[in-house]
mmCIF file of C-alpha atoms in Angstrom:
data_model
loop_
_atom_site.group_PDB
_atom_site.id
_atom_site.type_symbol
_atom_site.label_atom_id
_atom_site.label_comp_id
_atom_site.label_asym_id
_atom_site.label_seq_id
_atom_site.Cartn_x
_atom_site.Cartn_y
_atom_site.Cartn_z
ATOM 1 C CA MET A 280 24.411 -147.374 -64.342
ATOM 2 C CA THR A 281 22.747 -145.202 -66.356
ATOM 3 C CA LEU A 282 22.795 -145.469 -70.436
ATOM 4 C CA GLU A 283 24.767 -141.787 -70.653
ATOM 5 C CA THR A 284 27.678 -143.152 -67.814
ATOM 6 C CA ALA A 285 28.044 -146.600 -69.541
ATOM 7 C CA LEU A 286 28.599 -144.595 -73.057
ATOM 8 C CA TYR A 287 30.804 -142.290 -71.326
ATOM 9 C CA LEU A 288 33.113 -144.972 -69.929
ATOM 10 C CA LEU A 289 33.320 -146.879 -73.072
ATOM 11 C CA ARG A 290 34.505 -143.648 -74.667
ATOM 12 C CA GLN A 291 36.943 -143.084 -72.003
ATOM 13 C CA THR A 292 38.288 -146.540 -72.430
ATOM 14 C CA GLN A 293 38.761 -145.929 -76.118
ATOM 15 C CA ILE A 294 40.335 -142.557 -75.531
ATOM 16 C CA LEU A 295 42.975 -144.034 -72.872
ATOM 17 C CA ARG A 296 43.828 -146.878 -75.065
ATOM 18 C CA MET A 297 44.701 -144.584 -77.897
ATOM 19 C CA GLN A 298 47.113 -142.589 -75.554
ATOM 20 C CA ILE A 299 48.954 -144.712 -73.565
ATOM 21 C CA ASP A 300 50.112 -148.356 -73.976
ATOM 22 C CA LEU A 301 48.839 -150.479 -70.927
ATOM 23 C CA PRO A 302 49.726 -153.426 -69.454
ATOM 24 C CA PRO A 303 48.088 -156.679 -70.526
ATOM 25 C CA ARG A 304 46.151 -157.024 -67.169
ATOM 26 C CA ILE A 305 44.932 -153.272 -67.375
ATOM 27 C CA GLU A 306 44.011 -153.925 -71.059
ATOM 28 C CA GLU A 307 41.620 -157.188 -69.959
ATOM 29 C CA ARG A 308 40.069 -155.044 -67.549
ATOM 30 C CA LEU A 309 39.615 -152.236 -69.860
ATOM 31 C CA ALA A 310 37.553 -154.891 -72.384
ATOM 32 C CA GLU A 311 35.708 -156.099 -69.208
ATOM 33 C CA LEU A 312 34.728 -152.776 -68.910
ATOM 34 C CA GLU A 313 33.773 -151.665 -72.257
ATOM 35 C CA GLU A 314 31.668 -154.971 -72.642
ATOM 36 C CA PHE A 315 29.791 -153.834 -69.269
ATOM 37 C CA ALA A 316 29.587 -150.762 -70.611
ATOM 38 C CA ARG A 317 27.795 -152.144 -74.083
ATOM 39 C CA SER A 318 25.885 -154.650 -72.295
ATOM 40 C CA SER A 319 24.424 -152.062 -70.053
ATOM 41 C CA ALA A 320 23.615 -149.620 -72.561
ATOM 42 C CA ALA A 321 22.180 -152.341 -74.489
ATOM 43 C CA SER A 322 19.781 -153.189 -71.824
ATOM 44 C CA GLN A 323 18.570 -150.058 -70.797
ATOM 45 C CA ARG A 324 17.815 -149.105 -74.884
ATOM 46 C CA ALA A 325 15.918 -152.224 -74.705
ATOM 47 C CA ALA A 326 13.922 -151.253 -71.402
ATOM 48 C CA ALA A 327 13.162 -147.833 -72.769
ATOM 49 C CA ASP A 328 11.927 -149.515 -76.067
ATOM 50 C CA TRP A 329 9.650 -151.623 -73.969
ATOM 51 C CA LEU A 330 8.627 -148.982 -72.144
ATOM 52 C CA GLU A 331 7.943 -146.793 -74.945
ATOM 53 C CA ARG A 332 5.798 -149.610 -76.476
ATOM 54 C CA ASN A 333 4.021 -151.038 -73.965
ATOM 55 C CA LYS A 334 3.195 -147.143 -72.017
ATOM 56 C CA GLY A 335 -0.453 -147.526 -72.963
ATOM 57 C CA ARG A 336 -1.036 -150.786 -71.029
ATOM 58 C CA LEU A 337 0.987 -149.188 -68.150
ATOM 59 C CA SER A 338 -1.202 -146.158 -67.607
ATOM 60 C CA ALA A 339 -4.660 -148.052 -68.490
#
């Protein structure tokens, strides 16, 4: 999942929660999806930061 996709899904779940009252089971699944999106976004940011810091070593 790309960073953009993860952030898009996170925004969409937040919008959905504001618009309708969801059953508890769906709320739980959305919470899991939000956590996955945050985790995925954080992982991709960390990887991008690492690549930026180490690109000199990688091109050598």
